[in-house]
Coordinates of C-alpha atoms in Angstrom, one line a residue:
Chain A
M15 CA -9.7 1.2 4.7
S16 CA -9.3 2.9 8.1
G17 CA -10.9 0.1 10.1
A18 CA -9.0 -2.9 8.9
A19 CA -6.0 -4.1 10.0
A20 CA -2.7 -3.9 7.1
I21 CA -1.8 -7.3 8.3
E22 CA -3.9 -10.0 10.4
V23 CA -2.4 -13.0 11.4
R24 CA -4.6 -15.8 13.0
D25 CA -3.5 -19.2 14.3
L26 CA -0.1 -19.8 11.8
T27 CA 1.4 -22.3 11.8
V28 CA 4.1 -23.4 9.9
A29 CA 5.9 -26.9 10.0
Y30 CA 9.0 -28.4 8.3
R31 CA 8.3 -32.1 8.4
D32 CA 7.1 -32.7 11.8
K33 CA 8.6 -29.9 13.4
P34 CA 7.1 -26.6 14.1
V35 CA 9.1 -23.6 12.9
L36 CA 6.2 -20.8 13.8
W37 CA 3.7 -21.8 16.3
D38 CA 0.2 -20.7 16.2
I39 CA 1.0 -17.2 15.8
D40 CA -1.6 -14.3 16.0
L41 CA -0.8 -11.1 14.9
T42 CA -2.3 -7.7 14.2
V43 CA -0.5 -4.8 12.7
P44 CA -2.5 -1.8 12.3
P45 CA -1.7 0.6 9.2
G46 CA 0.9 3.2 9.3
V47 CA 3.2 2.0 11.9
L48 CA 6.8 1.0 11.9
M49 CA 7.1 -2.6 13.6
A50 CA 10.3 -4.8 14.0
V51 CA 10.1 -8.7 14.3
V52 CA 13.1 -9.7 16.4
G53 CA 14.0 -13.0 18.0
P54 CA 17.2 -15.0 18.4
N55 CA 18.6 -16.9 15.6
G56 CA 16.3 -20.0 14.2
A57 CA 13.0 -18.1 15.8
G58 CA 11.4 -18.1 12.3
K59 CA 11.5 -14.8 11.6
T60 CA 12.3 -15.1 8.2
T61 CA 9.7 -17.7 7.6
F62 CA 7.3 -15.7 9.1
V63 CA 7.8 -12.9 6.5
K64 CA 8.0 -15.8 3.9
A65 CA 5.1 -17.2 5.0
L66 CA 2.9 -13.9 4.8
L67 CA 4.1 -13.9 1.2
G68 CA 2.9 -17.3 0.1
L69 CA 6.4 -18.0 -0.5
L70 CA 6.5 -21.3 1.8
P71 CA 3.4 -23.9 2.8
V72 CA 1.5 -22.9 5.5
S73 CA 0.2 -26.2 7.8
A74 CA -2.8 -23.9 9.4
G75 CA -3.8 -20.3 9.7
R76 CA -5.3 -17.4 8.2
I77 CA -3.5 -14.3 6.8
R78 CA -4.9 -11.1 5.6
F79 CA -3.9 -7.8 4.1
F80 CA -6.5 -5.0 4.5
D81 CA -9.1 -8.1 4.9
A82 CA -8.1 -9.4 1.9
P83 CA -6.1 -12.3 1.3
Y84 CA -2.5 -12.0 -0.3
E85 CA -3.7 -13.2 -4.0
A86 CA -5.9 -10.2 -4.2
S87 CA -3.2 -7.9 -2.5
R88 CA -0.2 -8.6 -4.3
Q89 CA 0.3 -5.2 -5.8
Q90 CA -0.1 -3.6 -2.8
I91 CA 3.0 -5.6 -0.6
A92 CA 6.5 -5.2 -1.4
Y93 CA 9.1 -7.4 0.0
V94 CA 12.7 -6.8 0.7
P95 CA 14.7 -9.8 0.8
Q96 CA 18.0 -10.1 2.4
R97 CA 20.5 -8.8 0.2
G98 CA 22.5 -12.4 0.4
S99 CA 19.4 -13.7 -1.6
V100 CA 20.3 -13.2 -4.8
D101 CA 23.2 -13.4 -7.3
W102 CA 25.3 -9.7 -7.2
D103 CA 27.3 -10.9 -10.2
F104 CA 24.2 -11.3 -12.5
P105 CA 24.9 -9.4 -15.5
T106 CA 22.8 -6.4 -14.9
S107 CA 22.5 -2.8 -14.1
V108 CA 21.9 -0.9 -10.9
L109 CA 18.9 1.0 -12.6
D110 CA 17.6 -2.4 -14.2
V111 CA 17.1 -3.9 -10.9
V112 CA 15.0 -1.1 -9.1
M113 CA 12.7 -1.3 -12.3
M114 CA 12.3 -4.6 -11.2
G115 CA 9.8 -3.5 -8.8
R116 CA 7.7 -2.3 -11.4
Y117 CA 7.4 -5.7 -13.0
G118 CA 4.5 -6.6 -11.4
R119 CA 2.7 -3.4 -12.3
L120 CA 3.6 -4.1 -15.9
G121 CA 2.5 -8.1 -15.9
W122 CA 3.2 -10.5 -18.3
I123 CA 5.1 -10.1 -21.7
R124 CA 5.0 -6.0 -21.4
R125 CA 8.4 -4.3 -21.4
P126 CA 9.3 -1.3 -18.9
G127 CA 9.5 1.8 -21.0
K128 CA 10.6 5.5 -20.5
R129 CA 8.0 5.6 -17.1
E130 CA 9.5 3.0 -15.4
R131 CA 13.1 4.5 -15.9
E132 CA 11.9 7.7 -14.4
Q133 CA 10.3 5.9 -11.6
A134 CA 13.1 3.9 -11.0
R135 CA 15.6 7.0 -11.2
D136 CA 13.7 9.1 -8.7
A137 CA 13.6 6.0 -6.2
L138 CA 17.5 5.8 -6.7
A139 CA 17.6 9.5 -6.0
R140 CA 15.8 9.0 -3.1
V141 CA 18.1 6.4 -1.3
G142 CA 21.2 8.7 -2.5
M143 CA 22.1 6.4 -5.0
D144 CA 21.4 8.4 -8.4
A145 CA 25.1 8.4 -9.4
F146 CA 24.8 4.7 -9.6
A147 CA 22.1 4.0 -11.9
G148 CA 24.5 2.6 -14.9
R149 CA 26.9 0.7 -12.5
Q150 CA 27.2 -3.1 -12.8
I151 CA 25.2 -4.3 -9.7
R152 CA 28.6 -6.6 -8.8
Q153 CA 30.6 -3.3 -8.3
L154 CA 28.4 -2.1 -5.3
S155 CA 29.3 -2.3 -1.8
G156 CA 26.8 -3.9 1.3
G157 CA 25.3 -0.8 1.8
Q158 CA 24.9 -0.1 -1.6
Q159 CA 23.2 -3.4 -2.5
Q160 CA 20.7 -2.8 0.7
R161 CA 19.7 0.7 -1.1
V162 CA 19.1 -0.7 -4.3
F163 CA 16.7 -3.0 -2.6
L164 CA 15.1 -0.8 -1.0
A165 CA 14.8 1.8 -4.0
R166 CA 13.2 -1.6 -6.1
A167 CA 10.8 -1.8 -2.9
L168 CA 10.1 2.4 -3.2
V169 CA 9.2 1.9 -6.9
Q170 CA 6.7 -0.8 -6.2
D171 CA 4.6 1.9 -4.3
A172 CA 3.2 -0.3 -2.0
R173 CA 0.9 0.1 1.0
V174 CA 2.6 -2.6 3.4
Y175 CA 6.4 -3.1 3.1
L176 CA 7.9 -6.7 4.4
M177 CA 11.6 -6.1 4.9
D178 CA 14.2 -9.0 5.8
E179 CA 17.1 -7.7 7.8
P180 CA 17.5 -4.4 6.0
F181 CA 20.2 -3.1 8.5
Q182 CA 22.3 -6.4 8.1
G183 CA 25.9 -5.6 7.6
V184 CA 25.5 -1.9 6.5
D185 CA 27.9 1.0 7.7
A186 CA 26.4 3.6 10.4
V187 CA 26.1 5.9 7.3
T188 CA 23.6 3.6 5.4
E189 CA 21.9 2.5 8.7
R190 CA 20.8 6.1 9.2
A191 CA 19.5 6.6 5.5
V192 CA 17.5 3.4 5.6
I193 CA 15.8 4.7 9.2
D194 CA 15.3 7.7 7.6
L195 CA 13.5 6.1 4.2
L196 CA 11.5 3.8 6.8
R197 CA 10.1 6.4 9.1
A198 CA 9.1 8.5 5.8
L199 CA 7.4 5.6 4.3
R200 CA 5.5 5.4 7.8
S201 CA 4.7 9.4 7.5
E202 CA 2.9 8.4 4.1
G203 CA 0.9 6.1 5.8
R204 CA 2.4 3.0 4.8
T205 CA 2.6 0.2 7.0
L206 CA 6.3 -1.6 7.7
L207 CA 6.8 -4.9 9.3
V208 CA 10.6 -5.7 9.3
V209 CA 12.9 -8.5 10.5
H210 CA 15.4 -6.8 12.9
H211 CA 18.5 -8.3 14.5
D212 CA 19.7 -5.6 16.9
L213 CA 18.2 -5.3 20.3
Q214 CA 19.6 -1.6 20.9
T215 CA 17.9 0.1 18.6
V216 CA 14.2 -1.4 18.6
E217 CA 13.7 1.2 21.1
E218 CA 14.7 3.9 18.8
Y219 CA 13.8 2.9 15.4
F220 CA 10.1 1.5 15.9
D221 CA 7.0 2.3 17.5
R222 CA 5.5 -1.4 17.4
V223 CA 7.5 -4.7 18.3
M224 CA 6.9 -8.7 17.7
L225 CA 8.6 -10.6 20.0
L226 CA 9.0 -14.4 18.4
N227 CA 10.8 -17.4 19.3
V228 CA 8.6 -20.0 17.2
R229 CA 5.6 -18.8 19.3
R230 CA 5.0 -15.3 19.8
I231 CA 6.3 -13.8 22.7
A232 CA 4.2 -10.7 23.0
S233 CA 3.3 -8.0 20.6
G234 CA 2.2 -4.4 20.6
P235 CA 3.5 -0.8 21.3
V236 CA 7.4 -0.9 21.9
E237 CA 7.1 0.4 25.4
Q238 CA 4.3 -2.4 26.3
A239 CA 5.7 -5.3 24.3
F240 CA 9.8 -4.8 24.9
T241 CA 10.0 -5.7 28.3
T242 CA 13.0 -7.2 30.2
D243 CA 10.5 -10.5 31.2
N244 CA 9.5 -10.9 27.2
L245 CA 12.6 -11.0 26.2
R246 CA 14.1 -13.0 28.5
L247 CA 11.3 -15.5 27.4
T248 CA 12.2 -14.9 23.9
Y249 CA 15.9 -15.2 24.1
G250 CA 16.5 -17.1 27.4
G251 CA 18.8 -15.5 30.2
R252 CA 21.5 -14.2 27.8
I253 CA 20.2 -10.5 27.3
A254 CA 20.5 -9.3 31.2
F255 CA 23.6 -7.0 30.4
L256 CA 22.0 -5.5 27.6
R257 CA 18.6 -4.7 29.5
S258 CA 20.4 -2.9 32.3
A259 CA 22.1 -0.9 30.4
N260 CA 19.5 0.3 28.5
T261 CA 16.8 1.0 31.4
A262 CA 19.5 2.8 33.3
D263 CA 19.7 5.4 30.3
A264 CA 15.6 5.5 29.6
A265 CA 15.5 6.2 33.5
D266 CA 17.8 9.3 33.4
P267 CA 15.2 11.7 32.0
A268 CA 12.3 10.7 34.4
A269 CA 14.5 11.3 37.7
P270 CA 13.5 14.8 39.3
Chain B
M11 CA 32.0 -25.2 -50.8
T12 CA 29.5 -27.9 -52.5
Q13 CA 25.6 -27.2 -52.2
A14 CA 25.8 -29.8 -49.5
E15 CA 28.3 -28.3 -47.6
I16 CA 26.9 -24.8 -47.6
E17 CA 23.6 -26.6 -46.6
I18 CA 25.5 -28.5 -43.3
Q19 CA 27.2 -25.1 -42.3
M20 CA 23.7 -23.3 -42.5
L21 CA 22.5 -26.2 -40.5
A22 CA 25.4 -25.7 -37.9
V23 CA 24.7 -22.3 -37.3
V24 CA 21.2 -22.3 -37.1
V25 CA 21.8 -25.2 -34.3
A26 CA 24.2 -23.0 -32.6
A27 CA 22.2 -20.0 -32.6
A28 CA 19.4 -21.7 -31.2
C29 CA 20.9 -23.7 -28.7
A30 CA 22.6 -20.3 -26.9
L31 CA 19.3 -18.8 -26.0
P32 CA 18.2 -21.3 -23.6
G33 CA 22.0 -21.9 -22.8
A34 CA 22.1 -18.2 -21.7
F35 CA 19.7 -18.5 -19.1
L36 CA 20.5 -21.9 -17.9
V37 CA 24.6 -20.7 -17.6
L38 CA 23.1 -18.0 -15.3
R39 CA 20.8 -20.0 -13.2
K40 CA 23.8 -22.3 -12.6
M41 CA 22.2 -24.8 -14.3
A42 CA 24.6 -25.8 -17.0
M43 CA 24.6 -29.3 -16.1
M44 CA 20.9 -29.4 -16.6
S45 CA 21.6 -29.4 -20.7
D46 CA 23.5 -32.3 -20.1
A47 CA 21.0 -34.3 -18.1
I48 CA 18.4 -33.3 -20.7
S49 CA 20.3 -34.1 -24.1
H50 CA 20.8 -37.3 -23.0
A51 CA 17.7 -38.1 -21.2
I52 CA 15.6 -37.5 -24.6
L53 CA 17.2 -40.6 -26.2
P54 CA 14.3 -43.0 -25.2
G55 CA 11.7 -40.3 -26.3
I56 CA 13.2 -40.2 -29.5
V57 CA 12.9 -43.9 -30.0
A58 CA 9.5 -44.4 -28.6
A59 CA 8.1 -41.5 -30.6
F60 CA 10.2 -42.6 -33.3
F61 CA 8.2 -46.0 -33.7
L62 CA 4.9 -43.6 -33.5
T63 CA 6.2 -41.2 -36.5
H64 CA 9.1 -43.1 -38.3
N65 CA 10.5 -39.8 -39.3
L66 CA 12.8 -38.3 -36.6
N67 CA 12.2 -34.6 -38.1
S68 CA 8.3 -34.8 -37.2
P69 CA 7.1 -31.8 -34.9
L70 CA 5.1 -34.9 -33.2
L71 CA 8.5 -36.5 -32.3
I72 CA 10.0 -33.1 -31.4
L73 CA 7.3 -32.6 -29.0
A74 CA 6.9 -35.9 -27.5
A75 CA 10.6 -36.7 -27.2
A76 CA 11.2 -33.3 -25.3
G77 CA 8.5 -34.9 -23.0
T78 CA 11.5 -37.0 -21.8
G79 CA 13.5 -33.9 -20.8
V80 CA 10.9 -32.1 -19.1
F81 CA 10.4 -35.7 -17.3
A82 CA 14.0 -35.6 -16.6
V83 CA 14.0 -32.3 -14.8
L84 CA 11.1 -33.4 -12.8
L85 CA 12.8 -36.6 -11.5
V86 CA 16.0 -34.9 -10.4
E87 CA 13.8 -32.3 -8.9
L88 CA 11.8 -35.2 -7.2
L89 CA 15.3 -36.8 -6.0
M90 CA 16.3 -33.6 -4.7
S91 CA 13.3 -32.8 -2.7
T92 CA 13.7 -36.0 -0.8
E93 CA 17.0 -34.1 0.5
R94 CA 18.5 -37.3 0.3
V95 CA 20.0 -36.5 -2.5
R96 CA 22.0 -33.3 -3.9
E97 CA 21.4 -31.8 -7.7
D98 CA 24.6 -33.1 -9.0
A99 CA 24.3 -36.7 -7.9
A100 CA 20.4 -36.4 -8.8
I101 CA 21.4 -35.3 -12.0
G102 CA 24.5 -38.3 -12.6
L103 CA 21.8 -40.5 -11.4
V104 CA 18.8 -40.0 -13.4
F105 CA 20.2 -39.2 -17.1
P106 CA 22.5 -42.3 -17.7
V107 CA 19.6 -44.5 -16.7
L108 CA 17.5 -42.9 -19.5
F109 CA 19.8 -42.7 -21.7
S110 CA 21.2 -46.6 -21.5
V111 CA 17.1 -47.3 -21.6
G112 CA 17.6 -45.5 -25.0
V113 CA 20.7 -47.1 -26.0
L114 CA 19.1 -50.8 -25.6
L115 CA 15.5 -49.6 -27.2
I116 CA 17.8 -49.1 -30.3
A117 CA 20.0 -52.0 -30.1
R118 CA 16.6 -54.3 -29.5
Y119 CA 13.8 -52.5 -31.9
A120 CA 15.4 -50.1 -34.1
G121 CA 18.8 -52.1 -35.4
D122 CA 17.7 -51.5 -38.9
V123 CA 17.3 -47.8 -38.7
H124 CA 19.2 -44.8 -39.3
L125 CA 19.5 -44.7 -35.3
D126 CA 22.8 -45.9 -33.8
A127 CA 24.2 -45.5 -30.5
D128 CA 27.4 -43.6 -32.0
A129 CA 25.0 -41.0 -33.7
V130 CA 23.7 -40.3 -30.6
L131 CA 26.1 -39.4 -29.0
L132 CA 28.0 -37.3 -31.9
G133 CA 25.4 -37.2 -34.6
E134 CA 26.1 -36.5 -37.9
P135 CA 25.7 -33.6 -39.6
A136 CA 27.1 -34.8 -43.3
F137 CA 24.0 -37.0 -43.6
A138 CA 21.5 -33.9 -43.3
P139 CA 21.3 -32.9 -46.9
F140 CA 20.2 -36.3 -48.1
D141 CA 16.7 -36.1 -46.1
R142 CA 15.2 -33.5 -48.3
L143 CA 11.9 -31.7 -47.4
V144 CA 9.8 -31.7 -50.5
A145 CA 7.0 -29.0 -50.8
L146 CA 4.7 -29.0 -53.9
G147 CA 6.4 -31.2 -55.8
R148 CA 10.0 -28.9 -55.3
D149 CA 12.9 -29.9 -53.3
I150 CA 13.2 -26.7 -50.8
G151 CA 16.5 -28.1 -48.9
P152 CA 17.6 -30.5 -46.0
R153 CA 14.6 -31.2 -43.7
A154 CA 17.0 -30.8 -40.8
L155 CA 17.5 -27.5 -41.7
Y156 CA 13.6 -26.6 -41.5
A157 CA 13.0 -28.4 -38.1
M158 CA 16.2 -26.5 -36.5
G159 CA 14.9 -23.1 -38.1
A160 CA 11.4 -23.7 -36.6
V161 CA 12.8 -24.5 -33.1
G162 CA 15.4 -21.9 -33.2
L163 CA 12.6 -19.1 -34.1
A164 CA 10.2 -20.6 -31.3
N165 CA 13.3 -20.1 -28.8
V166 CA 13.7 -16.2 -30.5
A167 CA 9.8 -15.8 -29.8
F168 CA 10.2 -17.0 -26.2
V169 CA 13.4 -15.2 -25.4
A170 CA 12.0 -12.1 -26.7
L171 CA 8.5 -12.7 -25.6
F172 CA 9.7 -13.4 -21.8
Y173 CA 12.9 -11.8 -21.5
K174 CA 11.7 -9.7 -18.5
E175 CA 10.2 -12.8 -16.9
L176 CA 13.4 -14.8 -17.6
K177 CA 15.7 -12.2 -16.3
I178 CA 13.6 -11.6 -13.4
A179 CA 13.2 -15.1 -12.2
A180 CA 16.8 -16.2 -13.0
F181 CA 17.9 -12.8 -10.9
D182 CA 15.7 -13.4 -7.6
A183 CA 13.1 -15.8 -7.9
G184 CA 11.4 -15.0 -4.5
L185 CA 10.5 -11.4 -5.9
A186 CA 9.4 -12.7 -9.4
A187 CA 7.2 -14.9 -7.3
T188 CA 6.2 -12.2 -4.9
L189 CA 4.8 -10.2 -7.9
G190 CA 2.5 -12.8 -9.1
F191 CA 5.3 -14.0 -12.0
A192 CA 5.2 -18.0 -11.3
P193 CA 9.2 -18.9 -11.0
T194 CA 8.2 -22.3 -11.4
L195 CA 6.2 -22.2 -14.5
I196 CA 8.9 -19.8 -16.2
H197 CA 11.2 -22.6 -14.8
Y198 CA 9.6 -25.5 -16.7
G199 CA 8.9 -23.3 -19.6
L200 CA 13.0 -22.7 -20.0
M201 CA 13.4 -26.5 -19.3
T202 CA 10.9 -27.3 -22.3
S203 CA 12.3 -25.0 -24.5
V204 CA 16.0 -26.8 -23.6
S205 CA 14.5 -30.1 -24.2
I206 CA 12.7 -29.5 -27.8
T207 CA 15.9 -27.8 -29.0
A208 CA 17.9 -30.9 -28.0
V209 CA 15.4 -32.9 -29.4
A210 CA 15.7 -31.1 -32.4
A211 CA 19.3 -31.0 -32.5
F212 CA 19.9 -34.2 -31.6
D213 CA 19.6 -35.7 -34.9
A214 CA 22.1 -33.0 -36.5
V215 CA 24.6 -32.8 -34.1
G216 CA 24.2 -35.6 -31.4
S217 CA 24.4 -34.5 -27.6
I218 CA 27.6 -33.7 -26.8
L219 CA 28.0 -31.1 -29.4
V220 CA 24.0 -30.0 -27.9
V221 CA 25.6 -29.2 -24.3
A222 CA 28.8 -27.7 -26.3
L223 CA 26.6 -25.3 -27.8
M224 CA 24.2 -24.8 -25.0
V225 CA 27.3 -24.4 -22.2
A226 CA 30.4 -22.6 -23.9
P227 CA 29.1 -19.7 -26.2
P228 CA 27.3 -18.3 -22.9
A229 CA 29.7 -18.9 -20.4
A230 CA 32.2 -17.1 -22.7
A231 CA 29.8 -14.2 -23.0
Y232 CA 29.2 -13.8 -19.4
L233 CA 32.9 -13.3 -19.0
L234 CA 32.6 -10.2 -22.0
T235 CA 29.5 -8.0 -21.0
D236 CA 27.7 -6.6 -17.9
R237 CA 24.3 -6.5 -19.5
L238 CA 22.1 -9.5 -20.0
R239 CA 20.9 -8.5 -23.7
D240 CA 24.5 -8.3 -24.9
M241 CA 25.1 -11.5 -23.4
I242 CA 22.4 -13.0 -25.0
L243 CA 23.3 -11.4 -28.2
L244 CA 27.2 -12.3 -27.9
S245 CA 26.1 -16.1 -27.0
V246 CA 24.3 -16.1 -30.1
G247 CA 27.4 -14.9 -32.0
L248 CA 30.1 -17.0 -30.6
G249 CA 27.8 -20.1 -31.1
V250 CA 27.9 -19.2 -34.5
V251 CA 31.6 -18.6 -34.8
A252 CA 32.4 -22.1 -33.2
A253 CA 29.9 -23.5 -35.5
V254 CA 31.8 -21.7 -38.6
A255 CA 35.5 -22.4 -37.4
G256 CA 34.3 -25.7 -36.6
F257 CA 32.8 -26.9 -39.9
Q258 CA 35.4 -25.3 -41.7
A259 CA 38.3 -27.1 -39.4
A260 CA 36.3 -30.3 -39.8
R261 CA 36.6 -29.9 -44.1
L262 CA 40.0 -29.0 -44.0
L263 CA 41.2 -32.1 -41.3
D264 CA 38.5 -34.5 -42.7
V265 CA 37.5 -35.1 -39.0
S266 CA 34.1 -35.3 -37.4
I267 CA 32.1 -32.5 -37.8
A268 CA 30.0 -32.5 -34.5
G269 CA 33.7 -33.2 -32.9
A270 CA 35.4 -30.6 -34.7
M271 CA 32.5 -28.0 -33.8
A272 CA 32.1 -28.8 -29.7
S273 CA 36.0 -28.4 -30.1
A274 CA 35.7 -24.8 -31.7
A275 CA 33.0 -24.1 -28.7
G276 CA 35.8 -24.8 -26.3
A277 CA 38.7 -23.4 -28.0
V278 CA 36.3 -20.0 -28.4
F279 CA 35.4 -20.0 -24.6
A280 CA 39.5 -20.8 -23.7
I281 CA 40.2 -17.8 -25.7
V282 CA 37.6 -15.4 -24.2
W283 CA 38.4 -16.9 -20.6
L284 CA 42.1 -15.9 -21.3
A285 CA 41.9 -12.6 -23.1
A286 CA 38.5 -11.3 -22.1
P287 CA 39.3 -7.7 -21.6
R288 CA 37.8 -7.1 -17.9
Y289 CA 37.0 -10.5 -16.7
G290 CA 39.8 -12.9 -18.5
V291 CA 42.7 -14.3 -16.5
L292 CA 45.2 -12.3 -18.3
A293 CA 43.4 -8.8 -17.8
G294 CA 42.8 -9.9 -14.0
R295 CA 46.9 -11.0 -13.6
R296 CA 47.7 -7.6 -15.1
R297 CA 45.7 -5.6 -13.0
R298 CA 46.9 -7.4 -10.1
R299 CA 50.5 -6.6 -11.2
R300 CA 49.6 -2.9 -11.8
Q301 CA 48.0 -2.8 -8.3
K302 CA 51.2 -4.1 -6.6
W303 CA 53.2 -1.4 -8.3
E304 CA 50.8 1.0 -7.5
F305 CA 50.6 0.5 -4.3
A306 CA 54.5 0.1 -3.8
E307 CA 54.5 4.0 -5.6
K308 CA 52.2 4.8 -2.9
M309 CA 54.0 4.0 -0.2
L310 CA 57.0 5.5 -1.4
A311 CA 55.2 8.6 -1.6
I312 CA 53.7 8.3 2.1
H313 CA 57.2 7.3 3.2
L314 CA 58.4 10.7 1.9
F315 CA 55.6 12.6 2.9
N316 CA 55.9 11.3 6.7
H317 CA 59.5 12.4 7.0
E318 CA 59.3 15.8 5.5
G319 CA 60.7 18.7 6.7
L320 CA 62.0 16.6 9.9
P321 CA 65.2 16.6 11.0
E322 CA 65.9 12.4 9.4
E323 CA 64.8 13.7 6.5
D324 CA 68.1 13.2 4.6
T325 CA 68.9 10.0 5.4
E326 CA 65.1 8.7 5.1
R327 CA 65.3 10.3 1.4
R328 CA 67.9 8.0 0.0
V329 CA 67.0 5.8 -2.2
G330 CA 69.4 3.0 -0.2
H331 CA 67.3 3.4 2.7
L332 CA 64.1 2.3 1.4
E333 CA 66.0 -1.4 1.1
E334 CA 66.2 -0.7 4.9
H335 CA 62.6 0.9 5.9
L336 CA 60.3 -0.9 3.7
S337 CA 62.4 -4.1 3.8
W338 CA 62.5 -3.6 -0.2
E339 CA 64.9 -5.8 -2.2
R340 CA 67.3 -3.2 -4.1
D341 CA 66.1 -4.2 -7.6
F342 CA 62.4 -3.5 -6.6
A343 CA 63.1 0.0 -4.8
R344 CA 65.3 1.4 -8.1
R345 CA 62.0 0.2 -10.0
V346 CA 59.2 1.8 -7.9
V347 CA 61.2 4.8 -7.9
R348 CA 61.8 4.7 -11.8
R349 CA 58.2 4.1 -11.9
A350 CA 57.1 7.2 -9.3
Q351 CA 59.5 9.4 -11.5
S352 CA 58.0 8.8 -14.8
N353 CA 54.5 9.2 -13.2
G354 CA 55.9 12.3 -11.6
L355 CA 55.4 11.4 -8.1
V356 CA 58.9 11.9 -7.0
R357 CA 62.1 13.7 -8.6
Q358 CA 65.7 12.8 -7.9
A359 CA 67.2 16.2 -6.3
N360 CA 70.7 15.1 -6.6
D361 CA 72.4 11.9 -6.7
D362 CA 70.6 9.6 -4.1
L363 CA 68.1 12.3 -2.3
L364 CA 64.5 11.6 -3.3
A365 CA 62.2 14.8 -2.8
L366 CA 58.3 14.8 -3.6
T367 CA 57.1 16.6 -6.1
P368 CA 53.4 18.6 -5.5
K369 CA 51.2 16.1 -7.3
G370 CA 53.4 13.2 -4.8
R371 CA 52.3 14.9 -2.0
A372 CA 48.9 15.3 -3.2
A373 CA 48.8 11.8 -3.7
A374 CA 50.7 10.8 -0.6
S375 CA 47.9 13.1 1.7
E376 CA 44.9 11.5 -0.5
A377 CA 46.2 8.0 0.6
I378 CA 46.4 8.5 4.2
T379 CA 43.0 10.5 4.7
N380 CA 41.9 7.3 2.5
L381 CA 43.7 4.4 4.5

């Protein structure tokens, strides 16, 4: 258990017709880290997560979770899709959506019961949404929807969490709550791979990062991989202003 | 009602209930048009299977013809997967072709049997009592009622057994896939259920009514509840209401039974669409009107609150001044003041001067902090 990487990707290529969306990606994610996947729009971040989950056909490559193929690890992997991927007008309650996270363990036909309801309530409490359990999901704000998705991932009790833009369009309070939760999950020894769009917060939130633009530009601990050169390679020349501001801040404490 | 009429009414109720179950999931998956495609596309399958079985209610015919319905879904998805044709166009392309193949087959080979193009579209429930099921030498009722009842029970079993799977695949297919629930399998399971229901119901009620009963009651139920289970139960209930109202109207007016039932289904939807307590059109309008007045009252309270204790207070407190300051019409201003008074937010001190009550002051300061 300790030796194997949480996620091991070798030579992963995903193509849309004759156009590669992901090209020859290698990535090793050690267990117990909080890792960001960043890159410009169209870089293949969502495709990468979906390919890991077997939701897309893969042209080439090998994906292992704790040294086992995805099909054998299904129960240990939780997926938090983008909020916009579901119909929030669906006639169901917050508690019901969270309980869906337990469906995988229940298997076919068996219905969720009292135990699943309790687990869902606990998870809602952890994301500060316990008061909303009985609400119809269409009454939720964007940040609340995100918390419900996180609660649903929590009840899956997984070893690996794959999250697609959990900070997208949420307010500052929710962002704080989400990052606290991600850190709590990491401190429980779980592994988190998070598609992230805000370069300003990468250094503060994450301990590892992969820079992606069709190919893997760099990956590793944030202080090694998240460099100006690598960012320029990933985004082109458009992020110079951002980095100069950040490095100035970072340099201050080191000054004599 | 005569014995035959009771039997027709029972058949109509069973058809409506059987159609509403898969229909609820079609509506939730935004696939209502698929019921149209399937209910028409099964025709060539019915004709072909009829040559083999010579019996419109044989289980073999129902299964074989249902295969054509699933085949139509496959064709639609094949066209879509080329990304040259969108879903609505793909449906519009596939089902008329399959349907007209069925019409041609009937005209060419089956002109002399009880299977003509009119019956296909509208069916004829009135004939159902003539075809009896005989068991152990005894007449136990119309054959169509048993066929439809069996399909209805199969649908109940399908939805009850796979409720959780149908729900998660409809709400979040991505999650369903990662949890190992094979959403494609669930999708084709649902399409099979729709096809079998359409085939079994078509002889009794025709393809138009199948579409009406699969779409209208669930679409109405969707406006009445926030819970999936209640939506399914309400779909069945509203379908039954349409079946009873439609058949009774047809008896009274002496018109086509299937036509009257389809119209009743439409009427049920229209009533719910207008009058649903929360999501109906009228409720929405009422809510917007109320919000308009509530907002105006709040503005009035904030206005008075902002000028309280200031030198210009006396001018600002005059009702007549509201027209100027808030650009309100005189009538509107007076009505807002009257509503605010009856809600205890303001009181009219003397002749034209307004003053906030403690309640009004609290409402104003709360509104300001929530701005």
